[in-house]
Coordinates of C-alpha atoms and ligand atoms in Angstrom, one line a residue:
M1 CA 53.8 24.9 2.3
N2 CA 52.8 25.5 -1.3
W3 CA 49.2 26.2 -2.4
P4 CA 48.6 22.8 -4.1
S5 CA 49.3 21.0 -0.8
L6 CA 46.8 23.2 0.9
L7 CA 44.0 22.3 -1.5
P8 CA 42.9 19.1 0.2
F9 CA 42.4 21.2 3.4
F10 CA 40.1 23.7 1.6
L11 CA 38.3 20.8 0.1
V12 CA 37.5 19.4 3.5
L13 CA 37.1 22.6 5.4
S14 CA 35.2 24.8 3.0
P15 CA 31.4 24.2 3.6
V16 CA 29.4 22.9 0.8
I17 CA 26.9 25.7 0.1
A18 CA 23.6 23.8 -0.1
A19 CA 20.9 25.4 -2.3
P20 CA 18.4 27.1 -0.1
P21 CA 15.1 25.4 0.2
V22 CA 12.5 26.5 -2.3
P23 CA 9.3 28.1 -0.8
V24 CA 6.0 26.2 -1.3
R25 CA 2.7 27.5 0.1
V26 CA 0.2 25.0 1.2
A27 CA -3.4 26.0 2.1
M28 CA -5.7 23.4 3.5
Q29 CA -9.3 23.4 2.3
A30 CA -10.2 23.2 6.0
D31 CA -13.9 23.8 5.6
A32 CA -14.5 21.3 2.8
T33 CA -15.6 17.7 3.4
G34 CA -14.7 14.5 1.5
P35 CA -15.0 10.8 1.4
L36 CA -14.3 8.8 4.6
I37 CA -11.2 6.6 4.3
P38 CA -12.4 3.1 5.2
S39 CA -10.8 1.9 8.4
D40 CA -9.7 -1.3 6.6
F41 CA -8.0 0.7 3.8
S42 CA -4.5 -0.5 4.5
G43 CA -3.9 -4.1 3.7
L44 CA -1.3 -6.6 2.9
S45 CA -1.5 -9.4 0.4
F46 CA 0.3 -12.8 0.8
E47 CA 0.7 -15.9 -1.3
T48 CA -1.8 -18.7 -0.6
Q49 CA 1.1 -21.0 -0.2
L50 CA 1.9 -19.2 3.1
V51 CA -1.3 -20.4 4.6
L52 CA -0.1 -24.0 4.5
A53 CA 1.9 -25.5 7.3
D54 CA 5.6 -25.5 6.8
A55 CA 7.8 -28.6 6.9
Q56 CA 7.7 -28.6 10.7
G57 CA 4.0 -28.4 10.7
H58 CA 3.9 -24.7 11.9
H59 CA 1.7 -22.0 10.4
F60 CA 2.9 -18.6 9.6
F61 CA -0.6 -17.3 10.2
S62 CA -1.5 -18.6 13.6
P63 CA -2.8 -17.1 16.8
D64 CA 0.5 -18.3 18.3
N65 CA 2.5 -16.0 16.1
K66 CA 2.3 -13.1 18.5
R67 CA 5.0 -11.1 16.8
L68 CA 3.2 -11.1 13.5
I69 CA 0.0 -10.1 15.2
S70 CA 1.9 -7.3 16.9
L71 CA 3.4 -6.2 13.6
F72 CA 0.1 -6.0 11.9
R73 CA -1.2 -3.9 14.7
T74 CA 1.9 -1.6 14.5
L75 CA 1.6 -1.0 10.8
G76 CA -2.2 -0.5 11.1
I77 CA -3.0 -3.5 8.8
K78 CA -6.7 -4.3 8.8
S79 CA -7.1 -6.2 5.6
L80 CA -5.4 -9.5 4.9
R81 CA -5.6 -10.8 1.4
I82 CA -4.6 -14.3 0.5
G83 CA -4.0 -15.0 -3.1
G84 CA -1.2 -14.6 -5.7
N85 CA 0.1 -17.1 -8.2
T86 CA 0.4 -19.9 -5.7
T87 CA -3.4 -19.9 -5.5
D88 CA -3.8 -21.2 -8.9
N89 CA -0.7 -23.4 -9.2
P90 CA -1.9 -27.0 -9.6
A91 CA 1.5 -28.1 -8.1
I92 CA 0.7 -26.5 -4.7
A93 CA -2.0 -27.8 -2.3
V94 CA -5.2 -25.9 -1.6
P95 CA -5.5 -24.8 2.1
R96 CA -7.7 -27.3 4.1
S97 CA -9.6 -26.8 7.3
P98 CA -6.6 -27.0 9.8
D99 CA -4.9 -24.3 7.7
L100 CA -8.0 -22.2 7.6
D101 CA -8.6 -22.5 11.4
Q102 CA -5.1 -21.1 11.9
L103 CA -5.5 -18.3 9.3
F104 CA -8.8 -17.1 10.8
A105 CA -7.8 -17.4 14.4
F106 CA -4.8 -15.1 13.4
A107 CA -7.0 -12.7 11.6
R108 CA -9.4 -12.4 14.5
A109 CA -6.6 -11.8 16.9
V110 CA -5.2 -8.8 14.9
P111 CA -8.1 -8.0 14.0
A112 CA -8.1 -7.9 10.3
K113 CA -10.7 -9.0 7.7
V114 CA -9.8 -11.6 5.2
I115 CA -10.0 -11.6 1.4
F116 CA -9.5 -15.2 0.4
T117 CA -8.9 -16.4 -3.1
L118 CA -10.3 -19.7 -4.2
R119 CA -8.5 -21.7 -6.9
L120 CA -10.0 -21.2 -10.4
R121 CA -7.4 -22.5 -12.8
Q122 CA -8.1 -26.2 -13.2
G123 CA -10.1 -25.7 -10.1
D124 CA -13.3 -27.4 -9.0
P125 CA -16.4 -25.3 -8.1
T126 CA -17.7 -28.0 -5.7
A127 CA -14.4 -28.1 -3.8
A128 CA -14.4 -24.3 -3.8
A129 CA -17.9 -24.3 -2.5
T130 CA -16.9 -26.7 0.4
T131 CA -14.1 -24.4 1.4
A132 CA -16.4 -21.4 1.3
K133 CA -19.0 -23.2 3.4
Y134 CA -16.4 -24.2 6.0
V135 CA -15.2 -20.6 6.2
M136 CA -18.7 -19.0 6.3
D137 CA -20.0 -21.4 8.9
R138 CA -17.2 -20.5 11.3
Y139 CA -15.6 -17.3 10.2
A140 CA -18.2 -15.1 8.4
A141 CA -17.5 -12.2 10.8
D142 CA -13.8 -12.3 9.8
M143 CA -14.4 -12.4 6.1
T144 CA -14.5 -9.6 3.6
C145 CA -15.1 -11.8 0.5
F146 CA -13.8 -14.6 -1.8
A147 CA -11.9 -13.8 -4.8
I148 CA -12.3 -16.3 -7.6
G149 CA -8.9 -17.0 -9.1
N150 CA -5.8 -14.9 -9.2
E151 CA -5.2 -12.9 -12.4
P152 CA -7.6 -15.1 -14.4
N153 CA -6.6 -13.4 -17.6
I154 CA -3.4 -15.4 -17.6
Y155 CA -5.3 -18.6 -18.1
A156 CA -8.8 -17.7 -19.1
K157 CA -8.6 -16.7 -22.8
T158 CA -11.4 -14.2 -22.8
Y159 CA -13.5 -12.1 -20.4
R160 CA -16.6 -14.2 -21.5
E161 CA -14.8 -17.4 -20.6
Y162 CA -13.8 -16.0 -17.2
V163 CA -17.2 -14.6 -16.3
A164 CA -18.9 -17.9 -17.3
S165 CA -16.6 -19.8 -14.8
L166 CA -17.1 -17.1 -12.2
K167 CA -20.8 -17.5 -12.4
T168 CA -20.6 -21.2 -12.0
Y169 CA -18.4 -20.8 -8.9
L170 CA -20.8 -18.1 -7.5
S171 CA -23.9 -20.4 -7.9
A172 CA -22.0 -23.3 -6.3
I173 CA -20.8 -21.2 -3.4
T174 CA -24.0 -19.3 -2.6
G175 CA -26.4 -22.3 -3.3
E176 CA -28.9 -23.2 -0.7
G177 CA -27.3 -25.0 2.2
V178 CA -23.8 -24.0 1.1
A179 CA -22.8 -20.4 1.9
P180 CA -25.7 -18.2 0.8
T181 CA -24.4 -15.1 2.5
A182 CA -20.9 -15.3 0.9
T183 CA -19.8 -12.5 -1.3
I184 CA -17.1 -12.4 -3.9
C185 CA -14.9 -9.9 -5.5
G186 CA -13.4 -9.9 -9.0
P187 CA -11.9 -9.9 -11.5
S188 CA -8.4 -9.5 -9.9
T189 CA -6.7 -9.3 -13.3
T190 CA -3.2 -8.0 -14.1
P191 CA -3.0 -4.3 -14.7
S192 CA -3.1 -4.8 -18.5
H193 CA -6.7 -6.2 -18.2
A194 CA -8.4 -3.5 -16.2
D195 CA -11.1 -3.5 -18.9
W196 CA -12.4 -6.8 -17.4
A197 CA -13.0 -4.8 -14.1
R198 CA -15.1 -2.4 -16.1
Q199 CA -17.1 -5.1 -17.8
L200 CA -17.7 -7.1 -14.6
A201 CA -19.2 -4.0 -13.0
G202 CA -21.6 -3.7 -15.9
D203 CA -22.4 -7.5 -15.9
F204 CA -23.0 -7.5 -12.1
G205 CA -24.8 -4.2 -11.8
G206 CA -27.4 -4.7 -9.0
D207 CA -26.0 -8.1 -7.9
R208 CA -24.8 -7.5 -4.4
R209 CA -23.1 -10.8 -4.1
L210 CA -20.3 -9.0 -5.8
R211 CA -18.9 -7.1 -2.9
F212 CA -16.4 -4.9 -4.7
I213 CA -14.4 -4.7 -8.0
S214 CA -10.8 -6.0 -7.3
Q215 CA -7.9 -4.8 -9.5
H216 CA -4.2 -5.6 -9.5
E217 CA -1.7 -2.9 -10.2
Y218 CA 2.1 -2.9 -10.6
P219 CA 2.8 0.5 -12.3
G220 CA 6.5 -0.3 -13.0
N221 CA 5.8 -3.6 -14.7
S222 CA 8.4 -6.4 -14.3
G223 CA 11.1 -5.8 -11.7
S224 CA 13.3 -8.4 -13.6
K225 CA 13.7 -5.9 -16.4
V226 CA 15.1 -3.2 -14.4
T227 CA 18.6 -2.6 -15.4
D228 CA 19.1 0.9 -14.1
P229 CA 18.2 1.3 -10.4
V230 CA 18.9 5.1 -10.4
G231 CA 16.6 5.7 -13.2
A232 CA 13.9 3.2 -11.8
R233 CA 14.0 5.0 -8.4
A234 CA 13.5 8.4 -10.2
A235 CA 10.8 6.9 -12.3
M236 CA 8.9 5.6 -9.3
L237 CA 8.8 9.1 -7.9
S238 CA 8.0 10.8 -11.2
P239 CA 4.7 12.5 -12.2
A240 CA 4.6 10.1 -15.1
W241 CA 3.8 7.2 -12.7
V242 CA 1.0 9.2 -11.2
E243 CA -0.4 9.8 -14.7
E244 CA -0.5 6.0 -15.2
Y245 CA -2.5 5.5 -12.0
G246 CA -4.9 8.1 -13.4
K247 CA -5.3 6.2 -16.6
I248 CA -5.9 2.8 -15.0
Q249 CA -8.3 4.4 -12.4
Q250 CA -10.3 6.1 -15.2
S251 CA -10.5 2.9 -17.2
F252 CA -12.7 1.1 -14.7
A253 CA -13.5 3.0 -11.5
P254 CA -16.1 5.4 -13.0
E255 CA -18.0 2.3 -14.4
A256 CA -17.7 0.5 -11.0
A257 CA -19.2 3.6 -9.2
A258 CA -21.9 4.0 -11.8
H259 CA -23.1 0.5 -10.8
G260 CA -22.7 1.1 -7.1
F261 CA -19.5 -1.0 -6.6
P262 CA -16.6 0.1 -4.5
F263 CA -13.2 -1.0 -5.8
R264 CA -10.0 -2.1 -4.2
L265 CA -6.5 -2.7 -5.3
E266 CA -6.5 -6.2 -3.7
E267 CA -2.9 -6.9 -4.9
T268 CA -0.4 -4.2 -5.8
N269 CA 3.2 -3.1 -5.5
N270 CA 5.7 -1.1 -7.5
F271 CA 7.2 -3.8 -9.9
Y272 CA 6.1 -7.4 -10.3
N273 CA 8.3 -10.5 -10.3
G274 CA 9.1 -9.7 -6.7
G275 CA 10.1 -6.1 -7.4
A276 CA 13.5 -4.7 -8.3
K277 CA 16.6 -4.9 -6.0
G278 CA 18.0 -1.4 -5.3
V279 CA 14.6 0.1 -6.1
S280 CA 11.7 -1.6 -4.4
D281 CA 13.8 -2.2 -1.2
T282 CA 14.8 1.4 -0.8
F283 CA 13.5 4.6 0.8
A284 CA 12.4 5.7 -2.7
A285 CA 9.8 2.9 -2.3
T286 CA 8.8 4.4 1.1
L287 CA 8.0 7.7 -0.5
W288 CA 6.4 6.1 -3.5
A289 CA 4.1 3.9 -1.3
L290 CA 3.0 6.8 0.9
D291 CA 2.0 8.8 -2.1
Y292 CA 0.4 5.8 -3.7
L293 CA -1.7 5.0 -0.7
H294 CA -3.0 8.6 -0.4
W295 CA -3.4 9.0 -4.1
W296 CA -5.7 6.0 -4.4
A297 CA -7.6 6.9 -1.1
A298 CA -8.2 10.4 -2.7
H299 CA -9.4 8.7 -5.9
D300 CA -12.2 6.6 -4.3
A301 CA -10.4 3.3 -3.7
A302 CA -11.9 1.3 -0.8
G303 CA -8.4 0.1 0.0
L304 CA -5.1 -1.4 -1.1
N305 CA -3.3 -4.5 -0.3
F306 CA 0.5 -4.5 -0.8
H307 CA 1.7 -7.8 -1.9
T308 CA 4.5 -9.0 0.4
G309 CA 6.5 -12.0 1.8
D310 CA 10.1 -13.1 2.2
Y311 CA 9.5 -14.8 -1.2
V312 CA 6.6 -14.5 -3.7
A313 CA 5.7 -16.4 -6.7
K314 CA 7.0 -15.1 -10.0
A315 CA 4.7 -17.1 -12.2
D316 CA 5.2 -20.7 -11.1
E317 CA 8.6 -20.1 -9.5
T318 CA 9.6 -18.7 -6.2
T319 CA 11.6 -15.4 -6.1
R320 CA 13.1 -13.1 -3.4
C321 CA 10.6 -10.3 -2.6
W322 CA 12.3 -6.9 -2.8
Y323 CA 9.0 -4.9 -2.3
A324 CA 8.3 -6.6 1.0
S325 CA 6.7 -4.5 3.8
F326 CA 8.6 -6.7 6.2
W327 CA 11.0 -9.6 6.2
T328 CA 11.5 -12.5 8.6
K329 CA 14.7 -11.9 10.7
P330 CA 17.1 -14.8 10.7
G331 CA 16.8 -15.3 14.5
G332 CA 13.0 -15.0 14.5
G333 CA 10.7 -12.0 14.5
Y334 CA 10.3 -9.5 11.7
E335 CA 12.1 -6.5 10.3
V336 CA 10.0 -3.6 9.0
R337 CA 11.1 -2.8 5.4
P338 CA 10.7 0.5 3.5
I339 CA 7.1 0.0 2.5
G340 CA 6.2 -0.8 6.1
Y341 CA 7.4 2.7 7.0
A342 CA 4.9 4.2 4.5
L343 CA 2.1 2.1 5.9
K344 CA 2.7 3.5 9.3
A345 CA 3.0 7.1 8.1
F346 CA -0.2 6.6 6.1
E347 CA -2.0 5.3 9.3
M348 CA -1.0 8.5 11.1
G349 CA -2.5 10.7 8.4
S350 CA -5.5 8.8 7.2
M351 CA -7.9 8.1 10.0
G352 CA -10.6 10.4 8.7
R353 CA -12.0 12.1 5.6
H354 CA -9.9 12.9 2.6
L355 CA -10.2 16.7 2.0
P356 CA -9.9 18.1 -1.5
A357 CA -6.3 18.5 -2.4
P358 CA -4.7 21.5 -0.5
T359 CA -4.2 24.5 -2.7
L360 CA -0.5 24.6 -3.6
E361 CA 1.6 27.6 -4.6
N362 CA 4.6 26.0 -6.0
P363 CA 6.4 28.5 -8.3
G364 CA 9.6 26.4 -8.3
R365 CA 7.6 23.5 -9.6
L366 CA 8.9 21.1 -7.1
N367 CA 7.9 17.5 -7.4
L368 CA 5.9 17.5 -4.2
T369 CA 2.6 16.2 -3.3
T370 CA 0.2 17.0 -0.4
Y371 CA -2.8 15.3 1.0
G372 CA -5.2 16.7 3.6
V373 CA -7.4 14.6 6.0
R374 CA -9.9 15.8 8.6
L375 CA -10.0 13.6 11.6
D376 CA -13.2 13.0 13.6
D377 CA -12.2 15.4 16.3
G378 CA -12.0 18.2 13.8
S379 CA -8.3 18.4 13.6
L380 CA -6.5 18.3 10.3
V381 CA -3.6 16.2 9.1
V382 CA -1.6 17.0 6.1
T383 CA 0.9 14.6 4.6
L384 CA 3.6 16.2 2.4
I385 CA 5.9 14.3 0.2
N386 CA 8.9 15.9 -1.4
K387 CA 9.7 13.5 -4.3
E388 CA 12.6 15.6 -5.6
C389 CA 15.5 13.4 -6.1
G390 CA 18.9 13.1 -7.7
Q391 CA 21.8 15.6 -7.7
D392 CA 19.5 18.5 -8.5
G393 CA 16.8 17.5 -6.0
R394 CA 15.6 20.5 -4.2
G395 CA 14.5 20.9 -0.7
A396 CA 11.1 22.7 0.1
M397 CA 10.4 25.4 2.7
V398 CA 6.8 24.6 3.3
I399 CA 4.6 27.4 4.5
L400 CA 1.4 25.9 5.7
E401 CA -1.6 28.2 6.0
A402 CA -3.2 26.8 9.1
G403 CA -5.8 29.5 9.8
P404 CA -6.7 31.0 13.2
R405 CA -8.5 27.8 14.4
F406 CA -5.3 26.0 14.9
G407 CA -2.9 26.7 17.7
H408 CA 0.1 24.6 16.9
A409 CA 1.0 21.5 15.0
L410 CA 2.7 18.2 15.8
Y411 CA 4.7 16.5 13.0
V412 CA 6.8 13.5 12.2
E413 CA 9.3 13.4 9.4
L414 CA 9.9 10.3 7.3
A415 CA 13.6 10.3 6.4
A416 CA 16.5 8.2 5.2
P417 CA 20.1 8.5 6.4
N418 CA 21.6 11.6 4.6
N419 CA 18.2 11.9 2.8
D420 CA 19.5 9.2 0.4
I421 CA 16.5 7.7 -1.4
A422 CA 18.7 4.7 -2.2
A423 CA 19.0 3.8 1.4
T424 CA 17.7 0.3 2.3
D425 CA 18.2 0.6 6.1
G426 CA 18.2 3.2 8.8
I427 CA 14.9 4.8 7.8
T428 CA 13.3 6.8 10.5
L429 CA 9.8 8.1 11.3
G430 CA 9.8 10.9 13.7
G431 CA 13.4 10.2 14.5
G432 CA 12.8 6.6 15.3
A433 CA 12.6 3.1 13.8
I434 CA 9.6 0.9 13.6
A435 CA 9.9 -2.5 15.1
E436 CA 7.4 -5.3 15.1
D437 CA 6.3 -4.4 18.6
G438 CA 6.0 -0.7 18.0
W439 CA 7.2 2.6 16.7
I440 CA 9.9 4.3 18.8
G441 CA 9.8 7.8 17.2
H442 CA 8.1 10.8 18.5
W443 CA 5.9 13.7 17.3
S444 CA 7.7 17.1 17.4
R445 CA 5.9 20.4 18.1
L446 CA 5.8 23.2 15.5
E447 CA 4.5 26.7 16.5
R448 CA 2.6 28.9 14.2
D449 CA 3.3 32.5 13.6
L450 CA 0.8 34.3 15.8
T451 CA 0.1 37.1 13.3
T452 CA -0.1 35.1 10.0
H453 CA -1.2 31.8 11.5
R454 CA 1.4 30.2 9.3
L455 CA 3.6 27.2 10.1
Q456 CA 6.9 26.7 8.5
L457 CA 8.6 23.3 8.0
E458 CA 11.7 22.5 6.0
L459 CA 11.2 19.4 3.9
P460 CA 14.5 18.2 2.3
A461 CA 14.5 16.5 -1.1
G462 CA 13.5 12.9 -0.7
S463 CA 11.6 13.1 2.5
A464 CA 8.0 13.3 3.7
A465 CA 6.2 14.7 6.8
V466 CA 2.9 14.1 8.4
V467 CA 1.7 17.3 10.1
H468 CA -1.2 17.3 12.5
L469 CA -2.9 20.6 13.0
V470 CA -4.2 20.9 16.6
P471 CA -7.2 23.2 17.1
N472 CA -6.9 25.9 19.8
Ligands
LIG501 C1 1.4 -11.0 -9.3 C2 1.1 -12.4 -8.7 C3 1.9 -12.6 -7.4 C4 3.4 -12.4 -7.7 C5 3.5 -11.0 -8.2 C6 5.0 -10.7 -8.6 O1 -0.3 -12.4 -8.3 O2 1.7 -13.9 -7.0 O3 4.1 -12.6 -6.6 O4 2.8 -10.8 -9.4 O5 5.4 -11.3 -9.6 O6 1.0 -10.9 -10.5 O7 5.7 -10.0 -7.9

């Protein structure tokens, strides 16, 4: 046998020497305190068209849709926002009382509170007030607020024009004998018009009929323009995206807070126009969404609604939705998609107060983020996201300074097959999948070092973990 013929053997048998994981030290600010993450922080957003009955007269949002109710519960969804481009499309009907009855019975069964968008474009304030009265007379307890128009900057030429119509609607809705206790949110603009949010907070300062400032955000812009999925996946996990959130947050949130208004991303996702195939529907989107949820919670958002559906409205036309949290299965029921996994992992690490960011010693400058939350029972949960990707993506050896108060930890890892962030299927949380009727993974136990009180956890490139530190 000659050497060249042996070569394929060596190629197969010689182990690939993986680069050792890079040490990262994480110290929780265990004694600090921080803002409570609202229990309805996690939300989903759907097209108004989906509230209408389908061709067979069935409603998607219906108390009879037990599988959807179960899915909402599994993912921890407490806020249901109805809006999107189909709200304001004159070619599409406005939901009427039978549709509203089904919608609110669904929401009550979950239970989730509703943000309901009333038509503004070529709309009629009197008709909107009739809808608002119908809802408030019956379902006030299930309502968060009414939004007036979806992304009004698309059709109202100026902020002044918008705010004038908003005030006309508000007077019609909250007039005597109509729905005086109704509240609204606004301005629900596209990300490019976050200055309207700032102005609205100023204009409504003191007027508590404005429940919160609503903003839309799609940091990647149009999904239709994505030509390089590899680059787009990397961009989605890059620090540059996080900087963008910082800019948009700073452009309106301090002004909202100065006037006493909370704010919510009532419609958001990674790329608009239904997202980008090979990007929005991959595990990279899971890692992105988990980081995004925590980032906004840590930056004072009152909540976030991921836009979703099998199809959504790209302007006035329907398009496949790649950024969906779940899809309808051909034979019935629902399939949890990558962003659904992030919602579940967020639920596991967010039921408490956001602590200041853990102290990070990261000499290798890994692209890794950490978020700490204290639960009501005094235990701590840290979410770690290793956003390293590509051929040079590095794994982390996380050394978690737990302190003597904590005996051990339980953790779940969020991972894709072969740690491939391009994976669209086979994602696991704690080793198991998430189905509409529940999560089938499990928490694993992690012992601390008895002398140093440290815990050690390997976090491969392109993965995340939720670690629950359990007090002694
Ligand atoms: C938003 C619209 C929503 C769309 C989404 C998209 O409000 O209806 O589905 O963009 O294009 O601007 O993905």
